[in-house]
PDB file of C-alpha atoms (C1' of nucleotides) in Angstrom:
ATOM      1  CA  MET A   1     -41.366   7.073   3.410  1.00  0.00           C
ATOM      2  CA  GLY A   2     -39.353   6.759   0.281  1.00  0.00           C
ATOM      3  CA  VAL A   3     -36.163   6.876   2.342  1.00  0.00           C
ATOM      4  CA  THR A   4     -34.577   3.454   2.289  1.00  0.00           C
ATOM      5  CA  ASP A   5     -31.803   2.018   4.404  1.00  0.00           C
ATOM      6  CA  ALA A   6     -29.639   2.116   1.328  1.00  0.00           C
ATOM      7  CA  ASP A   7     -30.214   5.881   1.050  1.00  0.00           C
ATOM      8  CA  ASN A   8     -29.210   6.419   4.653  1.00  0.00           C
ATOM      9  CA  GLN A   9     -26.121   4.282   4.209  1.00  0.00           C
ATOM     10  CA  THR A  10     -25.129   6.379   1.237  1.00  0.00           C
ATOM     11  CA  VAL A  11     -25.504   9.603   3.208  1.00  0.00           C
ATOM     12  CA  VAL A  12     -23.384   8.251   6.051  1.00  0.00           C
ATOM     13  CA  PHE A  13     -20.797   7.037   3.554  1.00  0.00           C
ATOM     14  CA  LYS A  14     -20.583  10.418   1.855  1.00  0.00           C
ATOM     15  CA  GLU A  15     -20.231  12.279   5.126  1.00  0.00           C
ATOM     16  CA  ARG A  16     -17.410   9.944   6.043  1.00  0.00           C
ATOM     17  CA  LEU A  17     -15.757  10.564   2.708  1.00  0.00           C
ATOM     18  CA  LYS A  18     -15.904  14.320   3.252  1.00  0.00           C
ATOM     19  CA  LYS A  19     -14.308  13.986   6.670  1.00  0.00           C
ATOM     20  CA  ILE A  20     -11.500  11.735   5.457  1.00  0.00           C
ATOM     21  CA  TYR A  21     -10.991  13.949   2.466  1.00  0.00           C
ATOM     22  CA  ARG A  22     -10.424  17.009   4.591  1.00  0.00           C
ATOM     23  CA  TYR A  23      -7.766  15.135   6.558  1.00  0.00           C
ATOM     24  CA  SER A  24      -6.171  13.838   3.409  1.00  0.00           C
ATOM     25  CA  GLN A  25      -5.841  17.206   1.772  1.00  0.00           C
ATOM     26  CA  SER A  26      -4.086  18.692   4.745  1.00  0.00           C
ATOM     27  CA  HIS A  27      -1.467  15.967   4.372  1.00  0.00           C
ATOM     28  CA  LEU A  28      -0.882  15.999   0.668  1.00  0.00           C
ATOM     29  CA  SER A  29       2.695  17.133   1.121  1.00  0.00           C
ATOM     30  CA  GLU A  30       3.514  13.923   2.938  1.00  0.00           C
ATOM     31  CA  GLY A  31       2.927  11.861  -0.143  1.00  0.00           C
ATOM     32  CA  LEU A  32       0.229   9.560   1.104  1.00  0.00           C
ATOM     33  CA  CYS A  33      -3.397   9.683   2.147  1.00  0.00           C
ATOM     34  CA  PRO A  34      -4.073   8.740   5.790  1.00  0.00           C
ATOM     35  CA  THR A  35      -5.170   5.262   4.832  1.00  0.00           C
ATOM     36  CA  GLY A  36      -1.939   4.884   2.951  1.00  0.00           C
ATOM     37  CA  LYS A  37       0.039   6.187   5.877  1.00  0.00           C
ATOM     38  CA  VAL A  38      -1.174   3.339   8.033  1.00  0.00           C
ATOM     39  CA  LEU A  39      -1.449   0.620   5.441  1.00  0.00           C
ATOM     40  CA  ALA A  40       1.567   1.287   3.267  1.00  0.00           C
ATOM     41  CA  PRO A  41       4.006  -0.077   5.869  1.00  0.00           C
ATOM     42  CA  THR A  42       2.020  -3.298   5.849  1.00  0.00           C
ATOM     43  CA  LEU A  43       1.795  -3.731   2.105  1.00  0.00           C
ATOM     44  CA  ASP A  44       5.352  -4.150   1.019  1.00  0.00           C
ATOM     45  CA  ARG A  45       6.706  -7.534   0.129  1.00  0.00           C
ATOM     46  CA  TRP A  46       7.155  -8.868   3.638  1.00  0.00           C
ATOM     47  CA  SER A  47       5.060  -7.085   6.246  1.00  0.00           C
ATOM     48  CA  MET A  48       1.947  -9.153   5.846  1.00  0.00           C
ATOM     49  CA  PHE A  49       3.954 -12.322   6.354  1.00  0.00           C
ATOM     50  CA  CYS A  50       5.293 -10.933   9.606  1.00  0.00           C
ATOM     51  CA  LEU A  51       1.899  -9.753  10.779  1.00  0.00           C
ATOM     52  CA  PHE A  52       0.104 -12.971   9.937  1.00  0.00           C
ATOM     53  CA  ASN A  53       2.805 -15.180  11.400  1.00  0.00           C
ATOM     54  CA  LEU A  54       2.746 -13.199  14.609  1.00  0.00           C
ATOM     55  CA  ALA A  55      -1.051 -13.232  14.628  1.00  0.00           C
ATOM     56  CA  TYR A  56      -0.905 -16.996  14.273  1.00  0.00           C
ATOM     57  CA  TYR A  57       1.937 -17.905  16.623  1.00  0.00           C
ATOM     58  CA  GLU A  58       1.611 -14.919  18.979  1.00  0.00           C
ATOM     59  CA  THR A  59       5.283 -14.776  19.931  1.00  0.00           C
ATOM     60  CA  LEU A  60       8.248 -15.432  17.674  1.00  0.00           C
ATOM     61  CA  ARG A  61      11.971 -14.794  17.755  1.00  0.00           C
ATOM     62  CA  PHE A  62      13.912 -13.180  14.937  1.00  0.00           C
ATOM     63  CA  GLY A  63      15.333 -16.457  13.741  1.00  0.00           C
ATOM     64  CA  GLU A  64      11.995 -18.243  13.958  1.00  0.00           C
ATOM     65  CA  LEU A  65      10.359 -15.598  11.823  1.00  0.00           C
ATOM     66  CA  ARG A  66      13.196 -15.815   9.376  1.00  0.00           C
ATOM     67  CA  LYS A  67      12.713 -19.549   9.005  1.00  0.00           C
ATOM     68  CA  LYS A  68       8.956 -19.211   8.572  1.00  0.00           C
ATOM     69  CA  ILE A  69       9.202 -16.501   5.923  1.00  0.00           C
ATOM     70  CA  ASP A  70      10.762 -18.184   2.968  1.00  0.00           C
ATOM     71  CA  GLY A  71      13.397 -16.172   1.153  1.00  0.00           C
ATOM     72  CA  ILE A  72      13.571 -13.105   3.387  1.00  0.00           C
ATOM     73  CA  SER A  73      17.028 -11.686   4.004  1.00  0.00           C
ATOM     74  CA  PRO A  74      18.096 -10.656   7.493  1.00  0.00           C
ATOM     75  CA  ARG A  75      18.220  -7.059   6.395  1.00  0.00           C
ATOM     76  CA  MET A  76      14.675  -7.018   5.063  1.00  0.00           C
ATOM     77  CA  LEU A  77      13.358  -8.804   8.134  1.00  0.00           C
ATOM     78  CA  ALA A  78      15.067  -6.250  10.356  1.00  0.00           C
ATOM     79  CA  VAL A  79      13.828  -3.310   8.289  1.00  0.00           C
ATOM     80  CA  THR A  80      10.302  -4.686   8.155  1.00  0.00           C
ATOM     81  CA  LEU A  81      10.134  -5.427  11.871  1.00  0.00           C
ATOM     82  CA  ARG A  82      11.536  -2.039  12.799  1.00  0.00           C
ATOM     83  CA  ARG A  83       8.971  -0.269  10.653  1.00  0.00           C
ATOM     84  CA  LEU A  84       6.146  -2.349  12.074  1.00  0.00           C
ATOM     85  CA  GLU A  85       7.424  -1.575  15.535  1.00  0.00           C
ATOM     86  CA  GLU A  86       7.698   2.158  14.846  1.00  0.00           C
ATOM     87  CA  HIS A  87       4.122   2.204  13.663  1.00  0.00           C
ATOM     88  CA  GLY A  88       2.920   0.475  16.765  1.00  0.00           C
ATOM     89  CA  PHE A  89       1.896  -2.807  15.157  1.00  0.00           C
ATOM     90  CA  VAL A  90       4.584  -4.953  16.712  1.00  0.00           C
ATOM     91  CA  ALA A  91       6.236  -5.035  20.144  1.00  0.00           C
ATOM     92  CA  ARG A  92       9.875  -6.014  20.498  1.00  0.00           C
ATOM     93  CA  LYS A  93      11.319  -7.490  23.671  1.00  0.00           C
ATOM     94  CA  ALA A  94      15.037  -8.073  24.035  1.00  0.00           C
ATOM     95  CA  TYR A  95      16.479 -10.261  26.801  1.00  0.00           C
ATOM     96  CA  SER A  96      19.946  -9.626  28.118  1.00  0.00           C
ATOM     97  CA  GLU A  97      21.306 -13.090  27.611  1.00  0.00           C
ATOM     98  CA  VAL A  98      24.112 -14.776  25.810  1.00  0.00           C
ATOM     99  CA  PRO A  99      23.357 -15.709  23.123  1.00  0.00           C
ATOM    100  CA  PRO A 100      20.929 -12.826  22.692  1.00  0.00           C
ATOM    101  CA  ARG A 101      17.211 -13.468  22.540  1.00  0.00           C
ATOM    102  CA  VAL A 102      14.637 -11.132  21.060  1.00  0.00           C
ATOM    103  CA  GLU A 103      10.925 -11.821  20.920  1.00  0.00           C
ATOM    104  CA  TYR A 104       8.329 -10.163  18.752  1.00  0.00           C
ATOM    105  CA  ARG A 105       4.579 -10.095  19.157  1.00  0.00           C
ATOM    106  CA  LEU A 106       1.670  -8.029  17.917  1.00  0.00           C
ATOM    107  CA  THR A 107       0.317  -5.117  19.871  1.00  0.00           C
ATOM    108  CA  ASP A 108      -3.453  -4.849  20.306  1.00  0.00           C
ATOM    109  CA  PHE A 109      -3.395  -2.358  17.473  1.00  0.00           C
ATOM    110  CA  GLY A 110      -1.433  -4.741  15.289  1.00  0.00           C
ATOM    111  CA  LEU A 111      -3.748  -7.626  16.061  1.00  0.00           C
ATOM    112  CA  GLU A 112      -6.827  -5.591  15.242  1.00  0.00           C
ATOM    113  CA  LEU A 113      -5.182  -4.429  12.045  1.00  0.00           C
ATOM    114  CA  SER A 114      -4.342  -8.013  11.139  1.00  0.00           C
ATOM    115  CA  ARG A 115      -7.942  -9.033  11.673  1.00  0.00           C
ATOM    116  CA  ARG A 116      -9.202  -6.222   9.492  1.00  0.00           C
ATOM    117  CA  LEU A 117      -6.670  -6.935   6.789  1.00  0.00           C
ATOM    118  CA  SER A 118      -7.594 -10.592   6.792  1.00  0.00           C
ATOM    119  CA  ASP A 119     -11.252  -9.588   6.452  1.00  0.00           C
ATOM    120  CA  LEU A 120     -10.361  -7.436   3.478  1.00  0.00           C
ATOM    121  CA  THR A 121      -8.284 -10.186   1.935  1.00  0.00           C
ATOM    122  CA  GLU A 122     -11.040 -12.734   2.454  1.00  0.00           C
ATOM    123  CA  TRP A 123     -13.500 -10.424   0.720  1.00  0.00           C
ATOM    124  CA  PHE A 124     -11.518  -9.826  -2.416  1.00  0.00           C
ATOM    125  CA  LEU A 125     -10.227 -13.358  -2.825  1.00  0.00           C
ATOM    126  CA  GLY A 126     -13.755 -13.917  -4.109  1.00  0.00           C
ATOM    127  CA  TYR A 127     -13.108 -11.440  -6.903  1.00  0.00           C
ATOM    128  CA  PHE A 128     -10.088 -13.119  -8.358  1.00  0.00           C
ATOM    129  CA  GLU A 129     -12.157 -15.377 -10.543  1.00  0.00           C
ATOM    130  CA  LYS A 130     -14.200 -12.491 -11.901  1.00  0.00           C
ATOM    131  CA  LEU A 131     -11.657  -9.821 -12.659  1.00  0.00           C
ATOM    132  CA  PRO A 132      -9.308  -9.987 -15.640  1.00  0.00           C
ATOM    133  CA  ALA A 133      -6.576  -8.125 -13.811  1.00  0.00           C
ATOM    134  CA  PHE A 134      -6.251 -10.981 -11.362  1.00  0.00           C
ATOM    135  CA  GLU A 135      -6.476 -13.895 -13.736  1.00  0.00           C
ATOM    136  CA  HIS A 136      -2.824 -14.801 -13.467  1.00  0.00           C
ATOM    137  CA  PHE A 137      -3.341 -14.938  -9.761  1.00  0.00           C
ATOM    138  CA  ASN A 138      -6.060 -17.542  -9.999  1.00  0.00           C
ATOM    139  CA  GLU A 139      -4.038 -19.801 -12.214  1.00  0.00           C
ATOM    140  CA  LYS A 140      -1.413 -20.056  -9.540  1.00  0.00           C
ATOM    141  CA  ILE A 141      -3.925 -20.699  -6.816  1.00  0.00           C
ATOM    142  CA  GLU A 142      -5.331 -23.664  -8.707  1.00  0.00           C
ATOM    143  CA  LYS A 143      -1.981 -25.329  -9.113  1.00  0.00           C
TER     144      LYS A 143
ATOM    145  CA  MET B   1     -18.694 -25.259  28.199  1.00  0.00           C
ATOM    146  CA  GLY B   2     -15.721 -23.110  28.793  1.00  0.00           C
ATOM    147  CA  VAL B   3     -15.616 -22.288  25.113  1.00  0.00           C
ATOM    148  CA  THR B   4     -16.313 -18.600  24.733  1.00  0.00           C
ATOM    149  CA  ASP B   5     -17.258 -16.588  21.671  1.00  0.00           C
ATOM    150  CA  ALA B   6     -13.826 -15.052  21.814  1.00  0.00           C
ATOM    151  CA  ASP B   7     -12.250 -18.511  21.558  1.00  0.00           C
ATOM    152  CA  ASN B   8     -14.343 -19.368  18.528  1.00  0.00           C
ATOM    153  CA  GLN B   9     -13.492 -16.072  16.872  1.00  0.00           C
ATOM    154  CA  THR B  10      -9.847 -16.782  17.397  1.00  0.00           C
ATOM    155  CA  VAL B  11     -10.158 -20.213  15.775  1.00  0.00           C
ATOM    156  CA  VAL B  12     -11.959 -18.750  12.769  1.00  0.00           C
ATOM    157  CA  PHE B  13      -9.342 -16.027  12.520  1.00  0.00           C
ATOM    158  CA  LYS B  14      -6.498 -18.505  12.591  1.00  0.00           C
ATOM    159  CA  GLU B  15      -8.078 -20.717   9.952  1.00  0.00           C
ATOM    160  CA  ARG B  16      -8.482 -17.688   7.756  1.00  0.00           C
ATOM    161  CA  LEU B  17      -4.856 -16.752   8.301  1.00  0.00           C
ATOM    162  CA  LYS B  18      -3.734 -20.207   7.232  1.00  0.00           C
ATOM    163  CA  LYS B  19      -5.798 -20.020   4.075  1.00  0.00           C
ATOM    164  CA  ILE B  20      -4.544 -16.574   3.113  1.00  0.00           C
ATOM    165  CA  TYR B  21      -1.034 -17.596   3.975  1.00  0.00           C
ATOM    166  CA  ARG B  22      -1.084 -20.509   1.591  1.00  0.00           C
ATOM    167  CA  TYR B  23      -2.194 -18.204  -1.194  1.00  0.00           C
ATOM    168  CA  SER B  24       0.403 -15.637  -0.306  1.00  0.00           C
ATOM    169  CA  GLN B  25       3.290 -18.030  -0.349  1.00  0.00           C
ATOM    170  CA  SER B  26       2.443 -19.260  -3.814  1.00  0.00           C
ATOM    171  CA  HIS B  27       2.809 -15.666  -4.983  1.00  0.00           C
ATOM    172  CA  LEU B  28       5.937 -14.605  -3.258  1.00  0.00           C
ATOM    173  CA  SER B  29       7.764 -14.173  -6.541  1.00  0.00           C
ATOM    174  CA  GLU B  30       5.342 -11.447  -7.567  1.00  0.00           C
ATOM    175  CA  GLY B  31       6.594  -9.153  -4.861  1.00  0.00           C
ATOM    176  CA  LEU B  32       3.405  -8.562  -2.936  1.00  0.00           C
ATOM    177  CA  CYS B  33       0.974 -10.471  -0.782  1.00  0.00           C
ATOM    178  CA  PRO B  34      -2.554 -10.747  -2.200  1.00  0.00           C
ATOM    179  CA  THR B  35      -3.810  -7.986   0.014  1.00  0.00           C
ATOM    180  CA  GLY B  36      -1.020  -5.823  -1.290  1.00  0.00           C
ATOM    181  CA  LYS B  37      -1.784  -6.767  -4.847  1.00  0.00           C
ATOM    182  CA  VAL B  38      -5.243  -5.303  -4.539  1.00  0.00           C
ATOM    183  CA  LEU B  39      -4.511  -2.455  -2.194  1.00  0.00           C
ATOM    184  CA  ALA B  40      -1.146  -1.249  -3.396  1.00  0.00           C
ATOM    185  CA  PRO B  41      -2.569   0.424  -6.500  1.00  0.00           C
ATOM    186  CA  THR B  42      -4.888   2.370  -4.249  1.00  0.00           C
ATOM    187  CA  LEU B  43      -2.274   3.505  -1.771  1.00  0.00           C
ATOM    188  CA  ASP B  44       0.024   5.653  -3.805  1.00  0.00           C
ATOM    189  CA  ARG B  45      -0.069   9.386  -3.581  1.00  0.00           C
ATOM    190  CA  TRP B  46      -3.171   9.958  -5.715  1.00  0.00           C
ATOM    191  CA  SER B  47      -5.391   6.894  -6.014  1.00  0.00           C
ATOM    192  CA  MET B  48      -7.409   7.437  -2.888  1.00  0.00           C
ATOM    193  CA  PHE B  49      -8.224  10.960  -3.996  1.00  0.00           C
ATOM    194  CA  CYS B  50      -9.547   9.576  -7.265  1.00  0.00           C
ATOM    195  CA  LEU B  51     -11.522   6.812  -5.593  1.00  0.00           C
ATOM    196  CA  PHE B  52     -13.074   9.028  -2.962  1.00  0.00           C
ATOM    197  CA  ASN B  53     -13.944  11.793  -5.414  1.00  0.00           C
ATOM    198  CA  LEU B  54     -15.593   9.272  -7.700  1.00  0.00           C
ATOM    199  CA  ALA B  55     -17.378   7.668  -4.766  1.00  0.00           C
ATOM    200  CA  TYR B  56     -18.671  11.077  -3.799  1.00  0.00           C
ATOM    201  CA  TYR B  57     -19.581  12.553  -7.183  1.00  0.00           C
ATOM    202  CA  GLU B  58     -20.256   9.253  -8.975  1.00  0.00           C
ATOM    203  CA  THR B  59     -19.271  10.492 -12.426  1.00  0.00           C
ATOM    204  CA  LEU B  60     -16.456  12.886 -13.267  1.00  0.00           C
ATOM    205  CA  ARG B  61     -14.559  13.913 -16.365  1.00  0.00           C
ATOM    206  CA  PHE B  62     -10.794  14.004 -16.587  1.00  0.00           C
ATOM    207  CA  GLY B  63     -10.656  17.788 -16.240  1.00  0.00           C
ATOM    208  CA  GLU B  64     -13.113  17.817 -13.340  1.00  0.00           C
ATOM    209  CA  LEU B  65     -11.035  15.308 -11.423  1.00  0.00           C
ATOM    210  CA  ARG B  66      -7.941  17.315 -12.163  1.00  0.00           C
ATOM    211  CA  LYS B  67      -9.492  20.434 -10.690  1.00  0.00           C
ATOM    212  CA  LYS B  68     -10.704  18.593  -7.592  1.00  0.00           C
ATOM    213  CA  ILE B  69      -7.352  16.979  -6.877  1.00  0.00           C
ATOM    214  CA  ASP B  70      -5.074  19.816  -5.968  1.00  0.00           C
ATOM    215  CA  GLY B  71      -1.598  19.638  -7.443  1.00  0.00           C
ATOM    216  CA  ILE B  72      -1.919  16.532  -9.600  1.00  0.00           C
ATOM    217  CA  SER B  73      -0.245  16.640 -12.997  1.00  0.00           C
ATOM    218  CA  PRO B  74      -2.047  15.394 -16.080  1.00  0.00           C
ATOM    219  CA  ARG B  75       0.465  12.600 -16.352  1.00  0.00           C
ATOM    220  CA  MET B  76      -0.071  11.326 -12.828  1.00  0.00           C
ATOM    221  CA  LEU B  77      -3.830  11.576 -13.175  1.00  0.00           C
ATOM    222  CA  ALA B  78      -3.676   9.563 -16.390  1.00  0.00           C
ATOM    223  CA  VAL B  79      -1.338   6.967 -14.886  1.00  0.00           C
ATOM    224  CA  THR B  80      -3.435   6.667 -11.751  1.00  0.00           C
ATOM    225  CA  LEU B  81      -6.721   6.351 -13.609  1.00  0.00           C
ATOM    226  CA  ARG B  82      -5.329   3.800 -16.004  1.00  0.00           C
ATOM    227  CA  ARG B  83      -4.063   1.640 -13.179  1.00  0.00           C
ATOM    228  CA  LEU B  84      -7.366   1.886 -11.336  1.00  0.00           C
ATOM    229  CA  GLU B  85      -9.135   0.945 -14.558  1.00  0.00           C
ATOM    230  CA  GLU B  86      -6.835  -2.018 -15.193  1.00  0.00           C
ATOM    231  CA  HIS B  87      -7.546  -3.326 -11.723  1.00  0.00           C
ATOM    232  CA  GLY B  88     -11.268  -3.066 -12.244  1.00  0.00           C
ATOM    233  CA  PHE B  89     -11.924  -0.284  -9.726  1.00  0.00           C
ATOM    234  CA  VAL B  90     -12.826   2.405 -12.252  1.00  0.00           C
ATOM    235  CA  ALA B  91     -14.778   2.378 -15.511  1.00  0.00           C
ATOM    236  CA  ARG B  92     -13.809   4.720 -18.326  1.00  0.00           C
ATOM    237  CA  LYS B  93     -16.278   5.863 -20.967  1.00  0.00           C
ATOM    238  CA  ALA B  94     -15.111   7.900 -23.952  1.00  0.00           C
ATOM    239  CA  TYR B  95     -17.573   9.734 -26.184  1.00  0.00           C
ATOM    240  CA  SER B  96     -16.737  10.333 -29.832  1.00  0.00           C
ATOM    241  CA  GLU B  97     -17.221  14.055 -29.796  1.00  0.00           C
ATOM    242  CA  VAL B  98     -15.259  17.153 -30.588  1.00  0.00           C
ATOM    243  CA  PRO B  99     -13.945  18.301 -28.211  1.00  0.00           C
ATOM    244  CA  PRO B 100     -13.475  14.842 -26.698  1.00  0.00           C
ATOM    245  CA  ARG B 101     -15.335  13.854 -23.562  1.00  0.00           C
ATOM    246  CA  VAL B 102     -14.332  11.067 -21.203  1.00  0.00           C
ATOM    247  CA  GLU B 103     -16.200  10.123 -18.071  1.00  0.00           C
ATOM    248  CA  TYR B 104     -14.957   8.087 -15.140  1.00  0.00           C
ATOM    249  CA  ARG B 105     -16.958   6.302 -12.505  1.00  0.00           C
ATOM    250  CA  LEU B 106     -16.414   3.534  -9.978  1.00  0.00           C
ATOM    251  CA  THR B 107     -17.291  -0.050 -10.757  1.00  0.00           C
ATOM    252  CA  ASP B 108     -19.264  -1.988  -8.167  1.00  0.00           C
ATOM    253  CA  PHE B 109     -15.970  -3.504  -7.082  1.00  0.00           C
ATOM    254  CA  GLY B 110     -14.405  -0.071  -6.783  1.00  0.00           C
ATOM    255  CA  LEU B 111     -17.325   1.283  -4.797  1.00  0.00           C
ATOM    256  CA  GLU B 112     -17.243  -1.630  -2.397  1.00  0.00           C
ATOM    257  CA  LEU B 113     -13.501  -1.209  -2.022  1.00  0.00           C
ATOM    258  CA  SER B 114     -13.952   2.513  -1.337  1.00  0.00           C
ATOM    259  CA  ARG B 115     -16.489   1.741   1.365  1.00  0.00           C
ATOM    260  CA  ARG B 116     -14.187  -0.772   2.979  1.00  0.00           C
ATOM    261  CA  LEU B 117     -11.219   1.552   2.797  1.00  0.00           C
ATOM    262  CA  SER B 118     -13.220   4.362   4.327  1.00  0.00           C
ATOM    263  CA  ASP B 119     -14.271   2.001   7.126  1.00  0.00           C
ATOM    264  CA  LEU B 120     -10.648   1.158   7.738  1.00  0.00           C
ATOM    265  CA  THR B 121      -9.628   4.805   7.669  1.00  0.00           C
ATOM    266  CA  GLU B 122     -12.416   5.734  10.054  1.00  0.00           C
ATOM    267  CA  TRP B 123     -11.258   3.050  12.459  1.00  0.00           C
ATOM    268  CA  PHE B 124      -7.646   4.052  12.657  1.00  0.00           C
ATOM    269  CA  LEU B 125      -8.231   7.788  12.699  1.00  0.00           C
ATOM    270  CA  GLY B 126      -9.152   7.040  16.299  1.00  0.00           C
ATOM    271  CA  TYR B 127      -5.618   5.801  16.915  1.00  0.00           C
ATOM    272  CA  PHE B 128      -3.822   8.892  15.808  1.00  0.00           C
ATOM    273  CA  GLU B 129      -4.103  10.487  19.178  1.00  0.00           C
ATOM    274  CA  LYS B 130      -2.748   7.425  20.941  1.00  0.00           C
ATOM    275  CA  LEU B 131       0.181   6.345  18.820  1.00  0.00           C
ATOM    276  CA  PRO B 132       3.529   8.140  18.850  1.00  0.00           C
ATOM    277  CA  ALA B 133       4.200   7.280  15.213  1.00  0.00           C
ATOM    278  CA  PHE B 134       1.251   9.384  14.145  1.00  0.00           C
ATOM    279  CA  GLU B 135       1.735  12.375  16.383  1.00  0.00           C
ATOM    280  CA  HIS B 136       2.922  14.656  13.624  1.00  0.00           C
ATOM    281  CA  PHE B 137      -0.250  13.729  11.848  1.00  0.00           C
ATOM    282  CA  ASN B 138      -2.443  14.931  14.649  1.00  0.00           C
ATOM    283  CA  GLU B 139      -0.725  18.243  14.923  1.00  0.00           C
ATOM    284  CA  LYS B 140      -1.638  19.016  11.376  1.00  0.00           C
ATOM    285  CA  ILE B 141      -5.231  17.955  11.816  1.00  0.00           C
ATOM    286  CA  GLU B 142      -5.653  20.337  14.694  1.00  0.00           C
ATOM    287  CA  LYS B 143      -4.413  23.327  12.762  1.00  0.00           C
TER     288      LYS B 143
ATOM    289  C1'  DC C   1      21.731 -15.145  17.739  1.00  0.00           C
ATOM    290  C1'  DG C   2      20.247 -11.066  15.971  1.00  0.00           C
ATOM    291  C1'  DG C   3      21.218  -8.121  13.549  1.00  0.00           C
ATOM    292  C1'  DT C   4      24.409  -3.840  10.254  1.00  0.00           C
ATOM    293  C1'  DA C   5      26.951  -2.000   6.344  1.00  0.00           C
ATOM    294  C1'  DT C   6      27.489  -1.437   1.693  1.00  0.00           C
ATOM    295  C1'  DC C   7      26.448  -1.378  -2.976  1.00  0.00           C
ATOM    296  C1'  DC C   8      23.434  -1.464  -6.713  1.00  0.00           C
ATOM    297  C1'  DG C   9      19.380  -1.957  -9.885  1.00  0.00           C
ATOM    298  C1'  DT C  10      14.524  -0.828 -10.321  1.00  0.00           C
ATOM    299  C1'  DT C  11      10.551   1.811  -9.733  1.00  0.00           C
ATOM    300  C1'  DG C  12       7.785   5.887  -8.616  1.00  0.00           C
ATOM    301  C1'  DC C  13       6.991  10.429  -9.012  1.00  0.00           C
ATOM    302  C1'  DG C  14       7.413  15.258 -10.542  1.00  0.00           C
ATOM    303  C1'  DA C  15       8.055  18.916 -14.094  1.00  0.00           C
ATOM    304  C1'  DT C  16       7.737  20.430 -18.522  1.00  0.00           C
ATOM    305  C1'  DA C  17       6.543  20.386 -23.191  1.00  0.00           C
ATOM    306  C1'  DC C  18       3.721  18.792 -26.724  1.00  0.00           C
ATOM    307  C1'  DT C  19      -0.656  16.635 -29.538  1.00  0.00           C
ATOM    308  C1'  DG C  20      -5.132  14.451 -31.929  1.00  0.00           C
TER     309       DG C  20
ATOM    310  C1'  DC D   1     -10.377  18.438 -23.767  1.00  0.00           C
ATOM    311  C1'  DA D   2      -7.856  14.655 -22.566  1.00  0.00           C
ATOM    312  C1'  DG D   3      -4.270  13.147 -22.599  1.00  0.00           C
ATOM    313  C1'  DT D   4       1.359  11.523 -24.207  1.00  0.00           C
ATOM    314  C1'  DA D   5       6.551  11.973 -24.401  1.00  0.00           C
ATOM    315  C1'  DT D   6      10.714  12.763 -22.308  1.00  0.00           C
ATOM    316  C1'  DC D   7      13.842  13.603 -18.719  1.00  0.00           C
ATOM    317  C1'  DG D   8      15.686  13.362 -14.129  1.00  0.00           C
ATOM    318  C1'  DC D   9      15.862  12.507  -9.363  1.00  0.00           C
ATOM    319  C1'  DA D  10      15.085  10.151  -5.050  1.00  0.00           C
ATOM    320  C1'  DA D  11      13.378   6.266  -2.368  1.00  0.00           C
ATOM    321  C1'  DC D  12      12.940   1.338  -2.033  1.00  0.00           C
ATOM    322  C1'  DG D  13      14.134  -3.354  -2.180  1.00  0.00           C
ATOM    323  C1'  DG D  14      17.614  -7.166  -3.076  1.00  0.00           C
ATOM    324  C1'  DA D  15      22.185  -9.527  -2.402  1.00  0.00           C
ATOM    325  C1'  DT D  16      26.190 -10.115  -0.034  1.00  0.00           C
ATOM    326  C1'  DA D  17      29.420  -9.587   3.547  1.00  0.00           C
ATOM    327  C1'  DC D  18      30.365  -8.566   8.121  1.00  0.00           C
ATOM    328  C1'  DC D  19      29.787  -7.739  13.591  1.00  0.00           C
ATOM    329  C1'  DG D  20      28.819  -7.586  19.032  1.00  0.00           C
TER     330       DG D  20
END
DNA sequence: CGGTATCCGTTGCGATACTG
DNA sequence: CAGTATCGCAACGGATACCG
């Protein structure tokens, strides 16, 4: 009676916000909110390319990744992969061979994250045509 | 026959990855993938606090936000709000009064983004207890 | 093959002081 | 009240060269 689904959704949303907010405030000194702590390592210049390539091909070697990601330097690929590994998104497997062979793949966590990030990306690609801030982006897409 | 829901999901996921990947590569020079382009401005030290406060209280003035976000300087609040406004997440309304009054609220886009970010945060809060990289995080939560 | 080491420019952020 | 101006530091990313 008078209480709509939308109302209930709002209440749930606000409770969630309060919970997250409490966590966030206890971590202010670390420089990032908890969402940032997880997402930031995936939002630099190269991480998403690594994640999505690994999500697509499942297993790739260092050199294969390097070839697939146009313009990345060996240093940045190493840094990016190490960070993704440290955060539990990517698993690294080194074989004791000559020449050396190292394979990378997503963990379950990394795969789930990739799915969720692709959902998010899919959602806001629809906004590019509407929002002024992303106009330049659209122009390039159309080319 | 033999084609499971999981298989179909995987196909859809991979098609989506290809699509996003094409977009991303055409924007390499800009330094961020499209997901990053939208999310990065929300993942610095302060943006999420602004977004979540505005999602919770709906409308807040500059000074109110400043009081609610512990430790933020006027400069960083101004910078953060301006960036959020430029990206279409936040609407700014200035009243011609003395003393001046300015109100901030989320746009529909900003509200939807806040919901999605809170979903994401809710999901991975469940991983903090499992992943080594986030152990230090858990310790603080328990305090 | 799979990385490191080094240097260097840019950006982000904080602190403080000031203003229409 | 709602910001801006200025300064300074520290972290990040890029380019290049080198190594087990």
